[in-house]
PDB file of C-alpha atoms in Angstrom:
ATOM      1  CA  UNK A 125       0.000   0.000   0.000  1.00 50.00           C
ATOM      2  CA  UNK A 126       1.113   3.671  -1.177  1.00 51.00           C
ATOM      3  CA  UNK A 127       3.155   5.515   1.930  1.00 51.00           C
ATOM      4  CA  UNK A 128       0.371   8.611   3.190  1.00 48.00           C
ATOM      5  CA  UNK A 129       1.538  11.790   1.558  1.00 51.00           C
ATOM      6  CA  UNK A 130       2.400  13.931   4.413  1.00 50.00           C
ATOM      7  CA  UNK A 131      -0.279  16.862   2.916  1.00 50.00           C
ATOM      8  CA  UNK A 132      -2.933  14.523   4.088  1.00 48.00           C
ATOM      9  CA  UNK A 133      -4.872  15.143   7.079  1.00 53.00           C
ATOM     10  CA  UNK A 134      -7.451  12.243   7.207  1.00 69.00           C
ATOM     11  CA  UNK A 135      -6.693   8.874   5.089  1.00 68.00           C
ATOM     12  CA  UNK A 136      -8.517   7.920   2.007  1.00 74.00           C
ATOM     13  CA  UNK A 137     -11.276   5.056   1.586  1.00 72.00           C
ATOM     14  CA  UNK A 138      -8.890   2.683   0.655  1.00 73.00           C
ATOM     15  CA  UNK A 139      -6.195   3.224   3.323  1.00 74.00           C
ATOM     16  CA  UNK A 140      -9.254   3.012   6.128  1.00 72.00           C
ATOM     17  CA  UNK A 141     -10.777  -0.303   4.565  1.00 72.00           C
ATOM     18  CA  UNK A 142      -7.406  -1.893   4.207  1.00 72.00           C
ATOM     19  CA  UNK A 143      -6.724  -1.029   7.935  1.00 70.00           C
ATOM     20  CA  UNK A 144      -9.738  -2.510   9.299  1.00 70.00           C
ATOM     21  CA  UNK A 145      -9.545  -5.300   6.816  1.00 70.00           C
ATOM     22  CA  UNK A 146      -5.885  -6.324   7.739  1.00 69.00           C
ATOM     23  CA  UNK A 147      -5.020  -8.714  11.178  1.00 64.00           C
ATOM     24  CA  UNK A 148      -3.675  -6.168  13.308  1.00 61.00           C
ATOM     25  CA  UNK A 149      -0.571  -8.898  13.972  1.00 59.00           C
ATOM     26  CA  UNK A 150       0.236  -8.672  10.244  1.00 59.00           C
ATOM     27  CA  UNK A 151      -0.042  -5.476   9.573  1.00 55.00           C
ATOM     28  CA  UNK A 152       1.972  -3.277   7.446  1.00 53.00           C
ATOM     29  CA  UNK A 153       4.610  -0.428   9.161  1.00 52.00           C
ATOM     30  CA  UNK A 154       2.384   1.833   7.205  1.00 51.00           C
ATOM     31  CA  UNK A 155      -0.762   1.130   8.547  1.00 51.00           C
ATOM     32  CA  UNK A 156       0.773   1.767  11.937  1.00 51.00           C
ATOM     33  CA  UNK A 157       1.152   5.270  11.079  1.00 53.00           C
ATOM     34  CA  UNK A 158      -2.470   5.270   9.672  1.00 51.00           C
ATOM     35  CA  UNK A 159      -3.665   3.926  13.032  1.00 52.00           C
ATOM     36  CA  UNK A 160      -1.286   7.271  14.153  1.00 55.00           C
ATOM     37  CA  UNK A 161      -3.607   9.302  11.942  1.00 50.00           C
ATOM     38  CA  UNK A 162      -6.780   8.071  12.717  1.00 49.00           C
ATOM     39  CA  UNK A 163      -6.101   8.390  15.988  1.00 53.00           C
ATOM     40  CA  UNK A 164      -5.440  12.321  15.816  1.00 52.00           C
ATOM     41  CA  UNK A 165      -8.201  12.572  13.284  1.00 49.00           C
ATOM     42  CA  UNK A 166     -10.818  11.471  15.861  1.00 49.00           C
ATOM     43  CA  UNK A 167      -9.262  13.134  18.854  1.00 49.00           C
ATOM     44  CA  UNK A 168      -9.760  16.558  16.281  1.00 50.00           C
ATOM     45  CA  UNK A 169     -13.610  15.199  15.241  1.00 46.00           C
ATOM     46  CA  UNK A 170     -14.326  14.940  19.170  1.00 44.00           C
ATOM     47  CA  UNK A 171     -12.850  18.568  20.141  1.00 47.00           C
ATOM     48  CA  UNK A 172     -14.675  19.828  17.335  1.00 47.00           C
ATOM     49  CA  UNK A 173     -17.865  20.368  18.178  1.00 46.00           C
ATOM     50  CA  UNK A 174     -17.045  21.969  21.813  1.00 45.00           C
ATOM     51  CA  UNK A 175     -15.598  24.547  19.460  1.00 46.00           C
ATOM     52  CA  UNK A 176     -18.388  24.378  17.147  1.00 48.00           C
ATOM     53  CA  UNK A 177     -21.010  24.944  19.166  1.00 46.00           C
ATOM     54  CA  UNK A 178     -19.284  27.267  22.224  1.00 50.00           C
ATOM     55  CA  UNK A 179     -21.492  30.122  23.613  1.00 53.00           C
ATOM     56  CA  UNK A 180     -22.060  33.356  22.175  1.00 54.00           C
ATOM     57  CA  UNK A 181     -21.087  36.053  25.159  1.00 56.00           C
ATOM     58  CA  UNK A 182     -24.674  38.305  25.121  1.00 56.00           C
ATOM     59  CA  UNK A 183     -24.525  41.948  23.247  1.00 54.00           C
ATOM     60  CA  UNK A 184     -24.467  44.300  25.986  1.00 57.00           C
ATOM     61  CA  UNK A 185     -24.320  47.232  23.133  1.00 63.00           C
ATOM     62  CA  UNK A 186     -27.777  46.265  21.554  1.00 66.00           C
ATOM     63  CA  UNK A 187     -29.838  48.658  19.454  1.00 71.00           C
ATOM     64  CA  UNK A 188     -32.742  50.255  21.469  1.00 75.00           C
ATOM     65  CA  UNK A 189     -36.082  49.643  20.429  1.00 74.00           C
ATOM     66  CA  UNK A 190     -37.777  52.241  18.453  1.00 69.00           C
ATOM     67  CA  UNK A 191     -39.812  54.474  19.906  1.00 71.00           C
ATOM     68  CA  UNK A 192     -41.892  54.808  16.395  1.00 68.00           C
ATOM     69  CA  UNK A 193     -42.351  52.685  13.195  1.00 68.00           C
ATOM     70  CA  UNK A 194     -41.728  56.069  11.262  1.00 65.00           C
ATOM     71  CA  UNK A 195     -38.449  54.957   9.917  1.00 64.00           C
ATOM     72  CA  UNK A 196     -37.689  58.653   8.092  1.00 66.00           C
ATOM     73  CA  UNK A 197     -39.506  61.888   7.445  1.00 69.00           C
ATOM     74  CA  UNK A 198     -43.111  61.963   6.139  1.00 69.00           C
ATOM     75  CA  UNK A 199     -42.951  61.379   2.277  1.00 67.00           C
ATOM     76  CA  UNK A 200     -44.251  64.690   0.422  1.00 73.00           C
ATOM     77  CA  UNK A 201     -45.395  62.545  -3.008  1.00 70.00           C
ATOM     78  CA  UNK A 202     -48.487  62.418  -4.530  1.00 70.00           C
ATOM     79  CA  UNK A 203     -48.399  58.700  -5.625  1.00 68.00           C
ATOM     80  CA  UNK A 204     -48.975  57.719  -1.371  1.00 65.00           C
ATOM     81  CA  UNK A 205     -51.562  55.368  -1.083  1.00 66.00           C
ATOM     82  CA  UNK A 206     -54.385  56.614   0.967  1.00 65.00           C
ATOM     83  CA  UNK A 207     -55.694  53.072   2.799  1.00 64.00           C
ATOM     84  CA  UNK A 208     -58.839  55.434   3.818  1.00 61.00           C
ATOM     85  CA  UNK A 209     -60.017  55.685  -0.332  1.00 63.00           C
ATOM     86  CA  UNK A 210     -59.419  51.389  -0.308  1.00 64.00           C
ATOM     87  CA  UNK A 211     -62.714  50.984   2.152  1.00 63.00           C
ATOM     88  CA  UNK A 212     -65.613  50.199  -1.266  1.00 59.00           C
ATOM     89  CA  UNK A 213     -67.976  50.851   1.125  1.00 61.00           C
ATOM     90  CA  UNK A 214     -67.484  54.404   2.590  1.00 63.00           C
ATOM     91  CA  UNK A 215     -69.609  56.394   0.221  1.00 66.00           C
ATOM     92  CA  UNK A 216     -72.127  53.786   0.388  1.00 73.00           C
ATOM     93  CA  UNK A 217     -75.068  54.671   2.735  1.00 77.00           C
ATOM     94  CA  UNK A 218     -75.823  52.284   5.258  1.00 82.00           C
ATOM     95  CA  UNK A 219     -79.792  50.826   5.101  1.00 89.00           C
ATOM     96  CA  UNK A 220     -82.048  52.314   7.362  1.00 90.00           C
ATOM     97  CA  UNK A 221     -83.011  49.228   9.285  1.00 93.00           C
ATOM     98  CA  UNK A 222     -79.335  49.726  10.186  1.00 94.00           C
ATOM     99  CA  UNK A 223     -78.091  48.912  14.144  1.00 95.00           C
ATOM    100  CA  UNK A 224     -77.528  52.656  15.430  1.00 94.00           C
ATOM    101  CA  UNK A 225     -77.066  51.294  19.346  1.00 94.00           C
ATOM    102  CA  UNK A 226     -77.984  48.413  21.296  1.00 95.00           C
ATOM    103  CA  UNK A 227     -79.167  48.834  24.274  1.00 93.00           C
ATOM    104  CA  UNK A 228     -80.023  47.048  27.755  1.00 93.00           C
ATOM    105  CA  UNK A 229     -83.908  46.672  26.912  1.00 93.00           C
ATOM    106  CA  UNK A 230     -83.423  47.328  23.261  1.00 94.00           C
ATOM    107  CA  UNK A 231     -82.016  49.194  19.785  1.00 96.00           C
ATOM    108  CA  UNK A 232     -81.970  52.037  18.098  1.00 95.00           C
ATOM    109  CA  UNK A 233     -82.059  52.167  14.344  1.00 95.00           C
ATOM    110  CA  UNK A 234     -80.775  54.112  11.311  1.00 92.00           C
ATOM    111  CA  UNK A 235     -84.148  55.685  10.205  1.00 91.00           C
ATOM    112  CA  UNK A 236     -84.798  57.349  14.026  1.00 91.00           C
ATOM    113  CA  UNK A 237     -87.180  54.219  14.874  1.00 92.00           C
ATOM    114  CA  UNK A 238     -86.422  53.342  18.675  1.00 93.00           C
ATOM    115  CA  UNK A 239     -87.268  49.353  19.986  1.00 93.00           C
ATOM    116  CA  UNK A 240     -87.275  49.803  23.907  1.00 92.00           C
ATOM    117  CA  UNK A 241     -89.231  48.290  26.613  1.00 92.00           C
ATOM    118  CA  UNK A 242     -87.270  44.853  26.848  1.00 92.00           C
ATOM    119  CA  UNK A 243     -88.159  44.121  23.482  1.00 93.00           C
ATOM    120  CA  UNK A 244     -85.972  43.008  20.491  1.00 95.00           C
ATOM    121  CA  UNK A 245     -86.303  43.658  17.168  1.00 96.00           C
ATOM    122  CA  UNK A 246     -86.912  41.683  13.958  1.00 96.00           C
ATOM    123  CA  UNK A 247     -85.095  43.031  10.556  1.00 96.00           C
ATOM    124  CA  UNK A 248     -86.394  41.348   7.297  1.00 95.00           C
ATOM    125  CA  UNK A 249     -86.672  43.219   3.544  1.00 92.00           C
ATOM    126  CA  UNK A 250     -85.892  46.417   4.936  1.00 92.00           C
ATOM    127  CA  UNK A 251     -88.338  46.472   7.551  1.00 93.00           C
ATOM    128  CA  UNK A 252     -88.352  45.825  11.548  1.00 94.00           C
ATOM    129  CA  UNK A 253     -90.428  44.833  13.543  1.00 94.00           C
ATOM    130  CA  UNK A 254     -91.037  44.318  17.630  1.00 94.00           C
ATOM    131  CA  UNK A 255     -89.690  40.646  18.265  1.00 94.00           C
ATOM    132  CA  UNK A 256     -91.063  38.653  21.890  1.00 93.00           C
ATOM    133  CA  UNK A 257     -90.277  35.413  21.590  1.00 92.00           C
ATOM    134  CA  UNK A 258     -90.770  34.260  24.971  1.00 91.00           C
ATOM    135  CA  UNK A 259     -94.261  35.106  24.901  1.00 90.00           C
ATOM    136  CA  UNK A 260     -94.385  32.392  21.989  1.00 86.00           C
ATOM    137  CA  UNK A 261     -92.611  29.744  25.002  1.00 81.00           C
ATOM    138  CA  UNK A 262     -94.397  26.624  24.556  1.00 73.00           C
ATOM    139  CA  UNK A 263     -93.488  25.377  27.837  1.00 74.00           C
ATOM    140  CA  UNK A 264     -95.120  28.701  29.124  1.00 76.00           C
ATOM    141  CA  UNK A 265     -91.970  29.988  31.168  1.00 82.00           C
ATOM    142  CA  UNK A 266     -92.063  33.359  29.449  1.00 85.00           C
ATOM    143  CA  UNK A 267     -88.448  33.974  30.928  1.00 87.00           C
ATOM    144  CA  UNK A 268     -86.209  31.150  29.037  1.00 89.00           C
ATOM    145  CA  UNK A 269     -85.220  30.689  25.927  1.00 92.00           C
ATOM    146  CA  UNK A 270     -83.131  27.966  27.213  1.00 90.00           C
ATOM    147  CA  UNK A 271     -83.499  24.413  27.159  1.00 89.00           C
ATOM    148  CA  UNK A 272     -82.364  21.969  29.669  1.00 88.00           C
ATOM    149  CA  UNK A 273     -79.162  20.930  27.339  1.00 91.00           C
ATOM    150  CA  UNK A 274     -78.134  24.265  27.655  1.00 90.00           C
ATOM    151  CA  UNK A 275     -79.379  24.823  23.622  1.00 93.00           C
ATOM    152  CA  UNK A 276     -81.601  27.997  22.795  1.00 93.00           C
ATOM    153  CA  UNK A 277     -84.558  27.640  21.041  1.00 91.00           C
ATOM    154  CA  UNK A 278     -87.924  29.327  19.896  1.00 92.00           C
ATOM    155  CA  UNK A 279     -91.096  27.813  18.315  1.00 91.00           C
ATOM    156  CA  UNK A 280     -92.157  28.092  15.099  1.00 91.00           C
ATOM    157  CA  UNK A 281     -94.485  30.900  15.734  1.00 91.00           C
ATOM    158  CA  UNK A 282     -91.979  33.092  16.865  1.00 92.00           C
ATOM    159  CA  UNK A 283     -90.245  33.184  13.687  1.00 92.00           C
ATOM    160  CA  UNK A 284     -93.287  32.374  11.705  1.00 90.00           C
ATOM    161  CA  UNK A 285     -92.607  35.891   9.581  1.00 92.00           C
ATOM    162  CA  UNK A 286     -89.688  33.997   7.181  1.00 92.00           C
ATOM    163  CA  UNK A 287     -91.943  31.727   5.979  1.00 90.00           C
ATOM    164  CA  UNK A 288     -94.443  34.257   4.732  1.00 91.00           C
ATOM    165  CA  UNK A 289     -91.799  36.654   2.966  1.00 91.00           C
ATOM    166  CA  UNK A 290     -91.087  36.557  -0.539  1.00 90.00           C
ATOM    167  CA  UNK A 291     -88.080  36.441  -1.558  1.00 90.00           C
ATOM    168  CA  UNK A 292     -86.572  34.833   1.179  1.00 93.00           C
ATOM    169  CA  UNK A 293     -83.235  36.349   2.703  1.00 95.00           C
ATOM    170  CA  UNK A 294     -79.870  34.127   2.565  1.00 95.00           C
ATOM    171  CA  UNK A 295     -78.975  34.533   5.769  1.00 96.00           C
ATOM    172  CA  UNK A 296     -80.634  34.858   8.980  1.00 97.00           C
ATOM    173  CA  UNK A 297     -77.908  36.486  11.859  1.00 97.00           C
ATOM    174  CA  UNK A 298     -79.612  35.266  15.454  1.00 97.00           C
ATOM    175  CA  UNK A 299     -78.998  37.839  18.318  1.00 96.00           C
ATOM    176  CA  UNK A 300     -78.859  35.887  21.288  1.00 94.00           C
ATOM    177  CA  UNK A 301     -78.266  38.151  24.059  1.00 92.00           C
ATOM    178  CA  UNK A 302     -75.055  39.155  25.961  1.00 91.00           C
ATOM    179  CA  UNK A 303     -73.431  35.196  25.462  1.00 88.00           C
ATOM    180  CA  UNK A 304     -73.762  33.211  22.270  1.00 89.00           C
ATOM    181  CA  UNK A 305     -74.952  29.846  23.059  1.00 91.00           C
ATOM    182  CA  UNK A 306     -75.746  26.806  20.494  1.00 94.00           C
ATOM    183  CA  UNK A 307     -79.305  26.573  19.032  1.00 94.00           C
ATOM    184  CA  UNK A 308     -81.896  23.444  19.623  1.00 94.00           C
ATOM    185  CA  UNK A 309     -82.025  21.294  16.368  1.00 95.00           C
ATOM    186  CA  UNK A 310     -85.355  22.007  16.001  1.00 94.00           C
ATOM    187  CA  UNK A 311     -85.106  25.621  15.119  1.00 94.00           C
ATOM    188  CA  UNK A 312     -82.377  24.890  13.219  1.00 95.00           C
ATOM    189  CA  UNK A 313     -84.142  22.234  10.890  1.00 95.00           C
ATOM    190  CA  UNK A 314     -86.976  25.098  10.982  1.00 95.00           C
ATOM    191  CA  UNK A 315     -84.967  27.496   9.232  1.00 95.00           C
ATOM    192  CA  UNK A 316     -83.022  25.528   7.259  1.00 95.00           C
ATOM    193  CA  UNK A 317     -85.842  24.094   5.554  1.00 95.00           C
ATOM    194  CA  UNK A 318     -86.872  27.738   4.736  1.00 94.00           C
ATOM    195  CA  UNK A 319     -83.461  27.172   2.800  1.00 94.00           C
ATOM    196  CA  UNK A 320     -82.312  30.297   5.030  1.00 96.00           C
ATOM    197  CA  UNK A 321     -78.565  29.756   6.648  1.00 96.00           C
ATOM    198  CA  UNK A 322     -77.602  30.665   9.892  1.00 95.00           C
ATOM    199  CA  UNK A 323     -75.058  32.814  11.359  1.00 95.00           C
ATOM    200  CA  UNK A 324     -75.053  33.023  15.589  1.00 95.00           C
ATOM    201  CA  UNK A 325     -73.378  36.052  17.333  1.00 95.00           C
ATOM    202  CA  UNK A 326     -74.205  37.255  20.798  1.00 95.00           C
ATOM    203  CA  UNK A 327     -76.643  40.956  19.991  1.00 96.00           C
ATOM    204  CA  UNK A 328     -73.337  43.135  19.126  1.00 95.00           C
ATOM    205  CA  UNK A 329     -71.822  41.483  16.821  1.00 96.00           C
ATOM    206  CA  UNK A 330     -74.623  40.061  15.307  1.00 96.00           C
ATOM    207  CA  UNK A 331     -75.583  43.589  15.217  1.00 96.00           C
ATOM    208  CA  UNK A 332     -72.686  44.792  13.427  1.00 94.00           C
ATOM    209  CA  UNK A 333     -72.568  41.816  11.011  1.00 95.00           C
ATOM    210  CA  UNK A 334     -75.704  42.554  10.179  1.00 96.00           C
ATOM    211  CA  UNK A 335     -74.899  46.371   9.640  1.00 94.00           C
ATOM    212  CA  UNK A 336     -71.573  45.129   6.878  1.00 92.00           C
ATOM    213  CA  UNK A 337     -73.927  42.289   4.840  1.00 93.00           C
ATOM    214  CA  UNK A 338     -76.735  44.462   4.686  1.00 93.00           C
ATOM    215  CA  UNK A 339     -74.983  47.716   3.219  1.00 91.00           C
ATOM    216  CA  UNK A 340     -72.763  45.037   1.092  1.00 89.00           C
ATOM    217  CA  UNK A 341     -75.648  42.958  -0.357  1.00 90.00           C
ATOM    218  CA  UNK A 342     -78.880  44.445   0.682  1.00 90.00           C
ATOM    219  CA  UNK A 343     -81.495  43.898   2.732  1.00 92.00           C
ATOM    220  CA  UNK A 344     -83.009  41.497   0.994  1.00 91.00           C
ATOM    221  CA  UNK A 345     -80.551  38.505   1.201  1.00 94.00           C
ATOM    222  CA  UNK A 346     -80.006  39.496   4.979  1.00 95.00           C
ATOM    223  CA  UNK A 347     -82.550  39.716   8.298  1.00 96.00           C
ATOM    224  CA  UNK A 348     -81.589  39.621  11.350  1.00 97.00           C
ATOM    225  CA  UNK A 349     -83.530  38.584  15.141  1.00 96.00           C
ATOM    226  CA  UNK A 350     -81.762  40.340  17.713  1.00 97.00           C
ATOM    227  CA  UNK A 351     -82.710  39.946  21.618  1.00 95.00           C
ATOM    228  CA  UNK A 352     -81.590  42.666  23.713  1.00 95.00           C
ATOM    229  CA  UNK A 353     -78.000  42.474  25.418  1.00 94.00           C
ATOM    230  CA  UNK A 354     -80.268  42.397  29.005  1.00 92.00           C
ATOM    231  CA  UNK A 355     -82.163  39.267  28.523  1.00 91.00           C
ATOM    232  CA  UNK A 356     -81.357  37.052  31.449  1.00 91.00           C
ATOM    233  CA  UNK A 357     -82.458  33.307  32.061  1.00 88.00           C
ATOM    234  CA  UNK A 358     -84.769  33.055  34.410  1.00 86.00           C
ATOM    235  CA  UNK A 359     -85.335  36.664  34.809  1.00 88.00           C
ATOM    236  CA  UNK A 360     -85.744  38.209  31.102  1.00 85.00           C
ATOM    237  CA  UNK A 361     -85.314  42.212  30.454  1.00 86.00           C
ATOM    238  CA  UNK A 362     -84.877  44.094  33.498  1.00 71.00           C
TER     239      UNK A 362
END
């Protein structure tokens, strides 16, 4: 076997198999000298990753954090793009049957019509109406809305309206209150087989979903049934 050049640092494939290969009684004066070599090699592969991987002493001369995201004076150019002139509904006018407030025992609406009294409030085609639907309880408990699995539910009286409107809205946004709980499947198979969907918010945000779909597609694909945000179980609007 070919002497190791002395240039090399770690022997080639053939040097390494014919070292393992060979009876270490008969071995070759030159494969003493690439035991050597191995030897150093590994002690170098074991102290290498101490080196490799040593701690980085923390930066005690760090940046401080900005005090502002302005990052340079205020550009003067006219091509600046004005985020407020991106909103495509800003000049349009919101419905009248719009949410202007909600509150405690009722709403107020775009077109100066006020729903107070512990009542809530029934928006379909562009028209409201008072909503009770407790007093339409067929268990006659005319302060729960509440079944015993903890699902809310009305009868198909109290929402008798959608299936006498033509054409029927898309979407029906349920107001439940101040919490958002899940419905009972029978109001749900009600008004799905109306072929109206569902969307359930607790009274604000129903109130402002309602307020974006019905300026963005109209009053007639959207109603909402809102309770007021002061309906309590077991006590109703106080």
């Amino acid at each position: 076997m070919a002497s190791l050049r002395p240039s090399l640092i770690r022997p080639t494939v053939h040097e390494l198999r014919s070292f393992l290969l060979t009876n270490p009684a008969t071995r070759h004066p030159h494969c003493h000298s690439t035991s050597r070599l191995l030897s150093r090699t590994s002690s170098r592969c074991l102290s290498s990753p101490h080196r490799q991987f040593s701690a980085v002493p923390p930066l005690h001369n760090a940046s401080p954090k900005p005090i502002s995201r302005n990052r340079g004076p205020v550009s003067k150019e006219d091509t600046q793009t004005d985020f407020g002139a991106l909103n495509v509904l800003g000049n349009t006018p919101p419905p009248s049957t719009a949410i202007d407030a909600c509150l405690w025992d009722g709403f107020h609406l775009n077109n100066e019509v006020k729903v107070i009294g512990g009542k809530g409030v029934l928006l379909i085609n562009g028209e409201s109406f008072e909503w009770c639907p407790w007093l339409a309880n067929t268990s006659g408990d005319e302060t729960r809305l509440v079944n015993a699995k903890g699902q809310w539910g009305v009868s198909e009286e109290a929402l008798g309206l959608l299936g006498t409107v033509w054409p029927k809205p898309d979407i029906l946004i349920l107001g439940l209150g101040k919490d958002m709980r899940p419905i009972s499947p029978e109001t749900r198979q009600f008004i799905n087989s109306l072929g109206i969907r569902i969307e359930i918010q607790d009274t604000r945000n129903a109130a402002a979903q309602f307020n974006l779909l019905a300026t963005e597609r109209g009053v007639g694909s959207i109603a909402a049934a809102l309770i007021p945000i002061g309906w309590r179980e077991g006590e109703g609007v106080n």
